[in-house]
């Protein structure tokens, strides 16, 4: 099956600063991909390049189209939420739906209105009078009502409280996602989305440091907590990262022999955020050694 | 396709309702209310009592004059021959006599060249007012969505940026001009109707009726109001330059709009000791106003349509540049 996204050797410079470096990225239909990185890592630049919103070197094909050359055609197949702050302040919910219904061939007005009816947003209410949570709900109503192949979410829940964030992702899965859609989410709050992801991509300093399916993580990464007395033996196994816990030391391994670890205690699969920190710290150590 | 453009024009109207509709509506309302207050508060006076003291015959002359049209009436209030002694003269109240209103059929109409002059003046004034609104609208159109980041939302919809930009310009040239004209004509009609009713029925004491004169001026303006679109498109290269300038910076667009023009003029003057660039711009605007005057007089052969076509081409080039500028600035 042809990938929804195929991006090869992406490079991007802002002045002399390289923000994307040799990035290869693919996405298949039905995936939910989390793109994780620190501030300035290149997450948003990567997404914008996939949507044709920024010029980038390399080859990109999204839904069979060149995003830069066929941007408006691509937007018939792709929905995009930059963040909750991008809806125009002067527009009302009714005007937003009316305009989208007139200009987007795949927009279902009834679906959008049905979703909005579940919220407290009034049709004639302007965006500038809405709370951040309400703006998110309005934007989500718009996106859910568009029958798109790809949904790109760039920090969609930034500034929202935990209840609104959970509600957002629940609605996304219940009302939008089916096996034919693909979702790409960039976020700092990886712990919120790791339960819904099928794949994780870590990006740091414009480079991809990890790109793997969630289901493969337990076979590759392990975390073990031990007493300080075991420290020399475990360090001999070359962990990628270690940290202190209240009652001992925690070691992280990338590629491990289960038989070697079980003698020290019970190991478990680390969370995505722990893996992310571990990999970035490992990189930092390697860079310092160089 | 028509629905797509209609939706985009509606969007522009919703976004810029204040400058496109509310401001001219408020201005028109203020004019109507001011005229109403003036008519009600300062009515013509049917009778007046004046106190005079004289030691002889008293003649009072009250004249009403308009260009070339005047009336004089004089009333003898006191005839000294009827008074035995002036020492016994006493102040006498005397009301102005009621006069029969002479409904003169028409006031003397203005000559055709005077009406054409008025038409040119009124269109020129209207063009000046519209230009101010139009520039304000274009600056808002091309910079507001970048300032509040909503451009990322608009770019997430399947609408080519070229169509976006063209609609913004056409909305300014056609939509704003049409709304301004409609409100101006409607307000003028209301004011004239109020004046006519007042002059004819409420205050019949005037010696002459000026309503017909005002109506002829109104029709002179109304019959030439379509030339306003011609002026707007004549000035479109300047508006398109402002739209292009507003697409670039996040603020201080005026600097971006004005500084290049000043620099070119300065460099030309320093190197070539000429002022061709700056005088060309001024001449272009002057010829636009002259063209309106020729159109008003029906002298179509005098209009420099060649220069008009060049202006349109420049306007199109600036429009294309605006499209690329907006695409580039989102990077």
Coordinates of C-alpha atoms in Angstrom, one line a residue:
Chain A
X1 CA 0.0 0.0 0.0
X2 CA 1.3 3.4 -0.9
X3 CA 2.3 5.5 2.1
X4 CA 0.2 8.5 3.0
X5 CA 3.4 10.4 3.6
X6 CA 6.8 9.8 2.1
X7 CA 9.5 12.3 2.9
X8 CA 13.1 11.7 2.0
X9 CA 16.3 13.6 3.0
X10 CA 14.6 16.7 4.3
X11 CA 16.8 19.6 5.0
X12 CA 15.8 23.1 6.1
X13 CA 17.7 26.2 7.1
X14 CA 16.6 29.4 8.8
X15 CA 19.4 31.7 7.9
X16 CA 22.5 29.7 8.9
X17 CA 20.6 27.6 11.4
X18 CA 19.8 24.1 10.2
X19 CA 16.4 23.0 11.7
X20 CA 15.9 19.8 9.7
X21 CA 18.9 17.6 8.8
X22 CA 18.5 14.5 6.6
X23 CA 15.0 13.7 7.9
X24 CA 13.3 10.6 6.4
X25 CA 9.7 10.2 7.4
X26 CA 6.9 7.9 6.2
X27 CA 3.4 7.3 7.4
X28 CA 1.0 4.6 6.5
X29 CA -2.8 4.7 6.5
X30 CA -4.3 3.9 9.9
X31 CA -1.3 5.0 12.0
X32 CA -1.4 7.4 14.9
X33 CA 2.1 8.9 15.1
X34 CA 3.4 11.0 17.9
X35 CA 6.3 13.3 17.0
X36 CA 8.1 14.2 20.2
X37 CA 10.9 16.7 20.7
X38 CA 12.1 19.6 22.9
X39 CA 11.5 23.2 22.0
X40 CA 13.2 24.1 18.8
X41 CA 13.8 20.5 17.9
X42 CA 12.1 20.8 14.5
X43 CA 8.7 19.3 15.1
X44 CA 6.6 22.2 13.8
X45 CA 9.0 22.7 10.9
X46 CA 8.7 19.0 9.9
X47 CA 4.9 19.3 10.0
X48 CA 4.8 22.5 8.0
X49 CA 7.1 21.0 5.4
X50 CA 4.7 18.1 5.1
X51 CA 1.8 20.5 4.6
X52 CA 3.6 22.8 2.1
X53 CA 3.6 25.7 4.5
X54 CA 7.4 26.0 4.4
X55 CA 10.0 25.5 1.7
X56 CA 12.3 22.6 2.4
X57 CA 15.0 20.7 0.4
X58 CA 14.2 17.0 -0.2
X59 CA 11.4 14.9 -1.7
X60 CA 8.0 15.0 -0.1
X61 CA 4.8 13.3 -1.2
X62 CA 1.7 13.6 0.9
X63 CA -1.5 11.8 -0.2
X64 CA 0.1 11.4 -3.6
X65 CA 0.7 15.2 -4.0
X66 CA 3.6 17.6 -3.7
X67 CA 2.6 19.8 -0.8
X68 CA 4.3 22.9 -2.1
X69 CA 3.0 22.7 -5.7
X70 CA -0.5 21.4 -5.0
X71 CA -1.1 22.9 -1.6
X72 CA -4.7 23.8 -2.0
X73 CA -5.5 20.4 -3.6
X74 CA -3.7 18.7 -0.7
X75 CA -5.9 20.6 1.8
X76 CA -8.9 18.8 0.5
X77 CA -7.4 15.6 1.9
X78 CA -5.7 16.9 5.0
X79 CA -7.0 18.6 8.1
X80 CA -4.6 20.7 10.2
X81 CA -4.8 22.2 13.6
X82 CA -1.7 24.4 14.3
X83 CA -2.8 25.2 17.8
X84 CA -5.9 26.5 19.4
X85 CA -4.9 30.1 18.8
X86 CA -5.2 30.1 15.0
X87 CA -8.9 30.5 14.6
X88 CA -9.7 34.2 13.6
X89 CA -11.0 36.1 16.6
X90 CA -13.8 37.9 14.8
X91 CA -15.5 34.9 13.4
X92 CA -18.5 33.2 14.9
X93 CA -19.1 29.4 14.9
X94 CA -21.9 29.7 12.4
X95 CA -19.8 31.8 10.0
X96 CA -16.9 29.4 10.4
X97 CA -19.1 26.4 9.4
X98 CA -20.8 28.3 6.6
X99 CA -17.6 29.4 5.1
X100 CA -16.0 25.9 5.4
X101 CA -19.1 24.3 3.9
X102 CA -18.9 26.6 0.9
X103 CA -15.2 26.2 0.3
X104 CA -14.3 22.6 1.4
X105 CA -15.7 19.8 -0.7
X106 CA -15.4 17.2 2.1
X107 CA -17.0 19.2 4.9
X108 CA -20.1 17.8 6.5
X109 CA -22.1 20.6 8.0
X110 CA -24.6 18.4 9.9
X111 CA -21.7 16.5 11.6
X112 CA -20.1 19.7 12.7
X113 CA -23.3 21.1 14.1
X114 CA -24.1 17.8 15.8
X115 CA -20.7 17.9 17.5
X116 CA -21.1 21.5 18.5
X117 CA -24.5 20.9 20.0
X118 CA -22.8 18.7 22.6
X119 CA -20.8 21.8 23.7
X120 CA -21.7 25.1 25.3
X121 CA -20.8 27.1 22.3
X122 CA -23.5 29.1 20.7
X123 CA -23.7 29.5 16.9
X124 CA -23.5 33.3 17.0
X125 CA -20.7 33.4 19.6
X126 CA -17.4 34.9 18.4
X127 CA -14.1 33.2 18.9
X128 CA -12.8 36.1 20.9
X129 CA -15.4 35.5 23.5
X130 CA -14.7 31.8 23.9
X131 CA -12.4 30.2 26.4
X132 CA -9.4 28.2 25.1
X133 CA -11.2 25.0 25.7
X134 CA -14.2 26.2 23.7
X135 CA -12.0 27.2 20.8
X136 CA -10.4 23.8 20.8
X137 CA -13.8 22.2 20.7
X138 CA -14.9 24.4 17.8
X139 CA -11.7 23.7 15.9
X140 CA -12.2 20.0 16.6
X141 CA -15.8 20.2 15.4
X142 CA -14.5 21.6 12.2
X143 CA -11.8 18.9 11.7
X144 CA -14.1 16.0 12.7
X145 CA -16.6 17.1 10.1
X146 CA -14.0 17.0 7.3
X147 CA -13.6 13.6 5.7
X148 CA -9.8 13.8 5.4
X149 CA -7.2 11.1 4.9
X150 CA -4.6 12.8 7.2
X151 CA -5.0 14.8 10.3
X152 CA -2.0 16.8 11.5
X153 CA -2.1 18.2 15.0
X154 CA 0.7 20.6 16.1
X155 CA 0.5 21.0 19.8
X156 CA -3.3 21.0 19.7
X157 CA -3.9 21.0 23.5
X158 CA -1.4 23.5 24.6
X159 CA -2.7 25.7 27.3
X160 CA -5.7 23.4 28.1
X161 CA -6.4 21.9 31.4
X162 CA -6.1 18.1 31.9
X163 CA -9.9 17.5 31.6
X164 CA -10.0 19.4 28.3
X165 CA -7.0 17.6 27.0
X166 CA -8.4 14.1 27.8
X167 CA -11.7 15.2 26.2
X168 CA -9.9 16.3 23.1
X169 CA -8.2 13.0 22.5
X170 CA -11.3 11.0 23.4
X171 CA -13.3 12.9 20.8
X172 CA -10.5 12.4 18.3
X173 CA -10.7 8.7 18.7
X174 CA -14.4 8.3 19.0
X175 CA -15.6 10.8 16.4
X176 CA -12.8 11.0 13.9
X177 CA -10.5 8.1 13.7
X178 CA -11.1 5.0 11.8
X179 CA -8.6 2.6 10.2
X180 CA -8.5 4.7 7.0
X181 CA -7.3 7.9 8.7
X182 CA -3.8 8.8 9.7
X183 CA -3.1 11.1 12.6
X184 CA 0.2 12.9 13.3
X185 CA 0.4 14.6 16.7
X186 CA 3.3 16.8 18.0
X187 CA 3.2 17.4 21.7
X188 CA 5.3 18.0 24.7
X189 CA 2.8 16.1 26.9
X190 CA 3.7 12.7 25.5
X191 CA 2.4 10.8 28.5
X192 CA -1.1 11.9 27.5
X193 CA -1.0 10.5 24.0
X194 CA 1.2 7.4 24.4
X195 CA -1.8 5.2 25.0
X196 CA -3.3 6.1 21.7
X197 CA -0.2 6.1 19.6
X198 CA 0.8 3.4 17.2
X199 CA 4.2 4.8 16.4
X200 CA 6.6 7.2 18.1
X201 CA 9.1 9.5 16.4
X202 CA 11.6 11.4 18.5
X203 CA 13.2 14.4 16.9
X204 CA 16.1 16.4 18.4
X205 CA 18.1 19.2 16.8
X206 CA 16.5 18.6 13.4
X207 CA 17.4 14.9 13.3
X208 CA 15.2 11.9 14.0
X209 CA 16.7 9.9 16.9
X210 CA 14.0 7.2 17.2
X211 CA 11.2 6.1 14.9
X212 CA 9.5 2.9 15.9
X213 CA 6.2 1.2 16.5
X214 CA 4.9 1.3 20.0
X215 CA 4.3 -2.4 20.0
X216 CA 8.1 -3.0 19.4
X217 CA 9.2 -0.9 22.3
X218 CA 9.0 -3.6 24.9
X219 CA 11.4 -5.8 22.8
X220 CA 13.9 -3.0 22.6
X221 CA 13.8 -0.9 25.7
X222 CA 13.9 -2.0 29.3
X223 CA 14.1 -0.2 32.7
X224 CA 15.3 -1.8 35.9
X225 CA 15.4 -0.4 39.4
X226 CA 18.1 -1.7 41.7
X227 CA 19.9 -1.0 44.9
X228 CA 23.1 1.1 44.7
X229 CA 25.1 -1.9 45.6
X230 CA 24.4 -3.4 42.1
X231 CA 25.6 -0.3 40.4
X232 CA 28.9 -1.6 39.0
X233 CA 27.4 -4.8 37.6
X234 CA 24.7 -2.9 35.8
X235 CA 27.0 -0.3 34.5
X236 CA 29.0 -3.1 32.9
X237 CA 26.0 -3.8 30.8
X238 CA 26.2 -0.3 29.2
X239 CA 22.9 1.2 30.0
X240 CA 21.9 4.3 27.9
X241 CA 20.8 6.2 30.9
X242 CA 20.5 6.1 34.7
X243 CA 18.6 8.1 37.2
X244 CA 17.9 8.1 40.9
X245 CA 14.7 7.0 42.4
X246 CA 13.6 7.4 46.0
X247 CA 14.5 3.8 46.8
X248 CA 17.4 3.1 44.5
X249 CA 18.8 3.6 41.0
X250 CA 16.9 3.2 37.7
X251 CA 18.8 2.1 34.6
X252 CA 17.6 2.2 31.0
X253 CA 18.7 -0.2 28.3
X254 CA 18.4 0.0 24.6
X255 CA 18.8 -3.5 23.2
X256 CA 19.2 -5.9 26.1
X257 CA 19.4 -9.6 27.0
X258 CA 16.5 -10.4 29.3
X259 CA 18.5 -13.2 31.0
X260 CA 21.2 -10.7 32.0
X261 CA 18.8 -8.3 33.6
X262 CA 16.4 -10.6 35.4
X263 CA 19.2 -11.6 37.9
X264 CA 19.1 -8.0 39.2
X265 CA 15.4 -7.7 39.6
X266 CA 12.3 -7.2 37.7
X267 CA 12.6 -5.1 34.6
X268 CA 9.8 -3.3 32.8
X269 CA 9.1 -1.3 29.7
X270 CA 9.8 2.4 30.3
X271 CA 7.3 5.0 29.3
X272 CA 7.8 7.0 26.1
X273 CA 8.8 10.1 28.1
X274 CA 11.5 8.1 30.0
X275 CA 12.8 6.7 26.7
X276 CA 12.9 10.2 25.2
X277 CA 14.8 11.6 28.1
X278 CA 17.2 8.6 28.1
X279 CA 17.9 8.9 24.4
X280 CA 18.5 12.6 24.5
X281 CA 20.7 12.4 27.5
X282 CA 22.7 9.6 25.8
X283 CA 23.1 11.8 22.8
X284 CA 24.3 14.7 25.0
X285 CA 26.9 12.5 26.7
X286 CA 28.1 11.2 23.3
X287 CA 28.4 14.8 21.9
X288 CA 30.4 15.8 25.0
X289 CA 32.8 12.9 24.6
X290 CA 33.4 13.9 21.0
Chain B
X1 CA -17.3 28.5 -8.6
X2 CA -19.6 31.4 -8.1
X3 CA -20.5 30.1 -4.6
X4 CA -16.8 29.9 -3.8
X5 CA -16.2 33.5 -4.7
X6 CA -19.4 34.6 -2.9
X7 CA -18.3 32.8 0.2
X8 CA -15.0 34.6 0.1
X9 CA -16.6 38.0 -0.4
X10 CA -18.8 37.2 2.5
X11 CA -15.8 36.3 4.6
X12 CA -14.1 39.6 3.7
X13 CA -17.3 41.5 4.6
X14 CA -17.7 39.7 8.0
X15 CA -14.0 40.4 8.8
X16 CA -14.0 44.0 7.8
X17 CA -17.6 45.0 8.6
X18 CA -16.5 48.0 10.6
X19 CA -14.6 49.8 7.9
X20 CA -16.8 48.6 5.1
X21 CA -20.2 49.2 6.6
X22 CA -20.4 50.5 10.1
X23 CA -18.2 53.6 9.6
X24 CA -20.0 54.9 6.5
X25 CA -23.3 54.0 8.1
X26 CA -22.5 55.9 11.3
X27 CA -21.3 58.9 9.2
X28 CA -24.5 58.9 7.2
X29 CA -26.6 58.6 10.3
X30 CA -24.9 61.5 11.9
X31 CA -25.5 63.6 8.8
X32 CA -29.2 62.7 8.7
X33 CA -29.7 63.4 12.3
X34 CA -27.8 66.6 12.2
X35 CA -29.9 67.8 9.3
X36 CA -33.1 66.8 11.1
X37 CA -32.0 68.7 14.2
X38 CA -31.1 71.7 12.1
X39 CA -34.5 71.7 10.3
X40 CA -36.4 71.3 13.5
X41 CA -34.4 73.6 15.7
X42 CA -33.9 76.4 13.2
X43 CA -37.2 76.6 11.3
X44 CA -38.1 79.5 9.1
X45 CA -40.0 82.1 11.1
X46 CA -43.4 83.0 10.0
X47 CA -43.5 86.1 12.1
X48 CA -41.0 88.2 13.9
X49 CA -41.4 91.2 16.1
X50 CA -38.8 93.8 15.9
X51 CA -38.4 97.0 17.8
X52 CA -37.1 100.1 16.1
X53 CA -37.0 103.7 16.9
X54 CA -36.8 106.3 14.3
X55 CA -37.5 110.0 13.9
X56 CA -38.7 109.8 10.4
X57 CA -40.2 107.5 8.0
X58 CA -39.0 104.1 8.6
X59 CA -38.3 101.7 5.8
X60 CA -37.2 98.2 6.4
X61 CA -35.9 96.2 3.7
X62 CA -35.4 92.5 4.0
X63 CA -33.8 90.8 1.1
X64 CA -33.3 87.2 0.2
X65 CA -30.8 86.6 -2.4
X66 CA -29.3 83.7 -4.1
X67 CA -27.0 83.7 -7.1
X68 CA -28.7 86.0 -9.6
X69 CA -32.0 85.6 -7.8
X70 CA -33.2 88.1 -5.3
X71 CA -36.2 89.5 -3.8
X72 CA -36.7 92.6 -1.9
X73 CA -39.6 93.6 0.1
X74 CA -40.0 96.8 2.1
X75 CA -42.6 97.6 4.6
X76 CA -43.3 101.0 6.0
X77 CA -43.8 100.3 9.7
X78 CA -44.2 103.8 10.8
X79 CA -45.3 106.8 8.7
X80 CA -44.1 109.8 10.4
X81 CA -46.6 111.9 8.6
X82 CA -49.2 110.1 10.7
X83 CA -47.6 111.1 13.9
X84 CA -48.2 114.5 15.3
X85 CA -45.2 114.9 17.4
X86 CA -42.2 112.7 17.5
X87 CA -42.0 113.3 21.2
X88 CA -45.1 111.3 21.5
X89 CA -43.7 108.6 19.4
X90 CA -44.2 105.3 21.0
X91 CA -42.8 102.0 20.3
X92 CA -45.1 100.1 18.2
X93 CA -45.1 96.4 17.9
X94 CA -45.4 95.4 14.3
X95 CA -45.5 91.9 13.1
X96 CA -44.1 91.1 9.7
X97 CA -47.1 90.7 7.5
X98 CA -48.0 87.3 6.4
X99 CA -46.9 87.0 2.8
X100 CA -48.3 84.9 0.2
X101 CA -45.9 82.1 -0.7
X102 CA -45.1 82.3 -4.3
X103 CA -44.4 78.8 -5.4
X104 CA -42.2 79.7 -8.1
X105 CA -42.0 76.8 -10.5
X106 CA -38.3 76.3 -10.3
X107 CA -35.4 78.2 -9.2
X108 CA -33.1 79.2 -11.9
X109 CA -31.2 76.0 -12.8
X110 CA -27.5 75.8 -12.8
X111 CA -25.8 75.7 -16.1
X112 CA -24.5 72.5 -17.5
X113 CA -20.9 73.4 -17.0
X114 CA -21.6 74.3 -13.4
X115 CA -23.3 70.9 -12.8
X116 CA -20.3 69.2 -14.5
X117 CA -17.9 71.1 -12.2
X118 CA -19.9 70.1 -9.2
X119 CA -19.9 66.5 -10.4
X120 CA -16.2 66.5 -10.8
X121 CA -15.7 68.1 -7.4
X122 CA -18.1 65.7 -5.7
X123 CA -16.5 62.7 -7.3
X124 CA -13.0 63.9 -6.5
X125 CA -14.0 64.4 -2.9
X126 CA -15.7 61.0 -2.8
X127 CA -12.6 59.4 -4.3
X128 CA -10.5 61.0 -1.5
X129 CA -12.8 59.6 1.2
X130 CA -13.0 56.2 -0.4
X131 CA -9.2 56.0 -0.8
X132 CA -8.8 56.5 2.9
X133 CA -11.2 53.7 3.7
X134 CA -9.8 51.5 1.0
X135 CA -6.2 51.8 2.2
X136 CA -7.3 51.0 5.7
X137 CA -9.2 48.0 4.5
X138 CA -6.3 46.7 2.4
X139 CA -3.8 47.1 5.2
X140 CA -6.1 45.2 7.6
X141 CA -6.8 42.5 4.9
X142 CA -3.2 41.7 4.3
X143 CA -1.7 42.0 7.7
X144 CA -4.4 41.1 10.3
X145 CA -4.3 37.3 9.6
X146 CA -0.6 37.2 10.0
X147 CA -0.6 39.2 13.2
X148 CA -3.1 36.9 14.9
X149 CA -1.7 33.8 13.3
X150 CA -5.1 32.9 11.8
X151 CA -3.3 32.7 8.4
X152 CA -2.3 29.2 9.4
X153 CA -6.0 28.3 9.8
X154 CA -6.9 29.9 6.4
X155 CA -4.0 28.1 4.8
X156 CA -5.4 24.8 6.1
X157 CA -8.4 25.2 3.8
X158 CA -8.3 24.2 0.2
X159 CA -8.3 27.7 -1.2
X160 CA -5.5 28.9 -3.5
X161 CA -3.7 31.9 -2.1
X162 CA -4.1 33.5 -5.5
X163 CA -7.8 33.5 -5.2
X164 CA -7.6 34.8 -1.6
X165 CA -5.5 37.8 -2.7
X166 CA -7.6 38.6 -5.8
X167 CA -10.8 38.5 -3.7
X168 CA -9.3 40.8 -1.1
X169 CA -8.4 43.4 -3.7
X170 CA -11.7 43.1 -5.6
X171 CA -13.6 43.4 -2.3
X172 CA -11.7 46.6 -1.6
X173 CA -12.1 48.1 -5.1
X174 CA -15.7 47.0 -5.8
X175 CA -17.3 46.0 -2.5
X176 CA -16.2 48.9 -0.4
X177 CA -16.9 51.4 -3.2
X178 CA -20.3 50.0 -3.9
X179 CA -21.3 50.1 -0.2
X180 CA -20.0 53.6 0.2
X181 CA -21.9 54.8 -2.8
X182 CA -25.1 53.1 -1.8
X183 CA -25.0 54.6 1.7
X184 CA -24.1 58.0 0.3
X185 CA -26.9 58.0 -2.2
X186 CA -29.4 56.7 0.3
X187 CA -28.4 59.2 2.9
X188 CA -28.5 62.1 0.4
X189 CA -32.0 61.0 -0.7
X190 CA -33.2 61.0 2.9
X191 CA -31.7 64.4 3.6
X192 CA -33.1 65.9 0.5
X193 CA -36.5 64.4 1.1
X194 CA -36.5 65.8 4.6
X195 CA -35.5 69.2 3.3
X196 CA -38.2 69.1 0.6
X197 CA -40.9 68.2 3.0
X198 CA -39.8 70.8 5.4
X199 CA -39.5 73.5 2.8
X200 CA -42.8 72.8 1.1
X201 CA -45.1 72.0 4.0
X202 CA -43.7 72.9 7.3
X203 CA -42.1 76.2 6.6
X204 CA -43.8 77.9 3.7
X205 CA -42.6 81.3 4.6
X206 CA -39.6 81.3 2.4
X207 CA -39.6 83.3 -0.7
X208 CA -38.1 80.7 -2.9
X209 CA -37.7 77.0 -3.0
X210 CA -34.2 75.6 -3.2
X211 CA -35.1 72.0 -3.2
X212 CA -35.1 71.7 -7.0
X213 CA -31.6 73.1 -7.0
X214 CA -30.4 70.5 -4.5
X215 CA -32.1 67.8 -6.4
X216 CA -30.3 68.8 -9.6
X217 CA -27.0 68.6 -7.7
X218 CA -27.9 65.2 -6.3
X219 CA -28.7 63.9 -9.8
X220 CA -25.4 65.4 -11.1
X221 CA -23.6 63.3 -8.4
X222 CA -25.7 60.2 -8.8
X223 CA -25.5 60.1 -12.6
X224 CA -21.7 60.2 -12.4
X225 CA -21.2 58.0 -9.4
X226 CA -20.2 55.0 -11.5
X227 CA -17.1 57.0 -12.5
X228 CA -16.0 56.4 -9.0
X229 CA -15.2 52.9 -9.9
X230 CA -13.1 54.2 -12.8
X231 CA -11.2 56.4 -10.3
X232 CA -10.7 53.5 -8.0
X233 CA -9.3 51.3 -10.8
X234 CA -7.2 54.3 -12.1
X235 CA -5.7 54.4 -8.6
X236 CA -5.4 50.6 -8.3
X237 CA -1.6 50.5 -8.8
X238 CA -1.2 52.7 -5.7
X239 CA -3.6 50.6 -3.7
X240 CA -2.0 47.3 -5.0
X241 CA 1.4 48.7 -3.9
X242 CA 0.0 49.4 -0.4
X243 CA -1.5 45.8 -0.3
X244 CA 1.9 44.4 -1.2
X245 CA 3.7 46.5 1.4
X246 CA 1.2 45.4 4.0
X247 CA 1.8 41.8 3.2
X248 CA 5.4 42.0 4.3
X249 CA 6.1 43.4 7.7
X250 CA 4.4 42.6 11.0
X251 CA 4.2 46.3 11.8
X252 CA 5.2 49.7 10.4
X253 CA 3.9 48.8 7.0
X254 CA 3.9 52.6 6.2
X255 CA 7.7 52.5 6.3
X256 CA 7.8 49.6 3.9
X257 CA 5.3 51.4 1.6
X258 CA 6.9 54.8 1.6
X259 CA 10.6 54.3 2.1
X260 CA 11.2 52.5 -1.3
X261 CA 9.5 55.3 -3.1
X262 CA 11.5 58.0 -1.3
X263 CA 14.7 56.1 -1.9
X264 CA 14.1 55.8 -5.6
X265 CA 13.3 59.5 -5.8
X266 CA 16.4 60.4 -3.8
X267 CA 18.7 58.1 -5.8
X268 CA 17.3 59.5 -9.1
X269 CA 17.8 63.1 -7.9
X270 CA 21.4 62.4 -6.6
X271 CA 22.6 60.5 -9.7
X272 CA 20.6 62.0 -12.5
X273 CA 19.4 65.3 -11.0
X274 CA 15.9 64.6 -12.2
X275 CA 12.5 64.0 -10.5
X276 CA 10.9 61.9 -13.1
X277 CA 9.8 59.1 -10.8
X278 CA 8.0 61.3 -8.2
X279 CA 6.5 63.6 -10.8
X280 CA 5.2 60.6 -12.8
X281 CA 3.3 59.4 -9.8
X282 CA 1.8 62.8 -9.2
X283 CA 1.0 63.3 -12.9
X284 CA -0.6 59.9 -13.0
X285 CA -3.0 60.8 -10.2
X286 CA -3.7 64.2 -11.7
X287 CA -4.5 62.7 -15.1
X288 CA -6.9 60.3 -13.3
X289 CA -8.8 63.2 -11.8
X290 CA -8.8 65.0 -15.2
X291 CA -10.1 61.9 -16.8
X292 CA -13.1 62.0 -14.5
X293 CA -13.7 65.6 -15.5
X294 CA -13.6 64.6 -19.2
X295 CA -16.0 61.7 -18.6
X296 CA -18.4 64.0 -16.7
X297 CA -18.5 66.3 -19.7
X298 CA -18.8 63.4 -22.2
X299 CA -15.4 64.1 -23.7
X300 CA -14.4 60.5 -23.9
X301 CA -11.7 61.2 -26.5
X302 CA -9.8 63.2 -24.0
X303 CA -9.4 60.3 -21.5
X304 CA -6.0 58.7 -21.6
X305 CA -7.1 55.1 -21.8
X306 CA -3.6 54.1 -22.7
X307 CA -2.2 55.3 -19.4
X308 CA -5.2 53.7 -17.7
X309 CA -4.2 50.3 -19.2
X310 CA -0.6 50.7 -18.1
X311 CA -1.9 51.5 -14.6
X312 CA -4.0 48.3 -14.6
X313 CA -1.0 46.2 -15.8
X314 CA 1.1 47.6 -12.9
X315 CA -1.7 46.9 -10.6
X316 CA -1.9 43.3 -11.8
X317 CA 1.9 42.9 -11.3
X318 CA 1.7 44.2 -7.8
X319 CA -1.2 41.8 -7.1
X320 CA 0.8 38.8 -8.4
X321 CA 3.7 40.0 -6.2
X322 CA 1.3 40.1 -3.2
X323 CA 0.4 36.5 -3.8
X324 CA 4.0 35.4 -3.8
X325 CA 4.8 37.6 -0.8
X326 CA 2.1 36.1 1.3
X327 CA 3.2 32.6 0.4
X328 CA 6.8 33.4 1.2
X329 CA 6.0 35.2 4.5
X330 CA 4.3 32.2 6.0
X331 CA 7.7 30.4 5.9

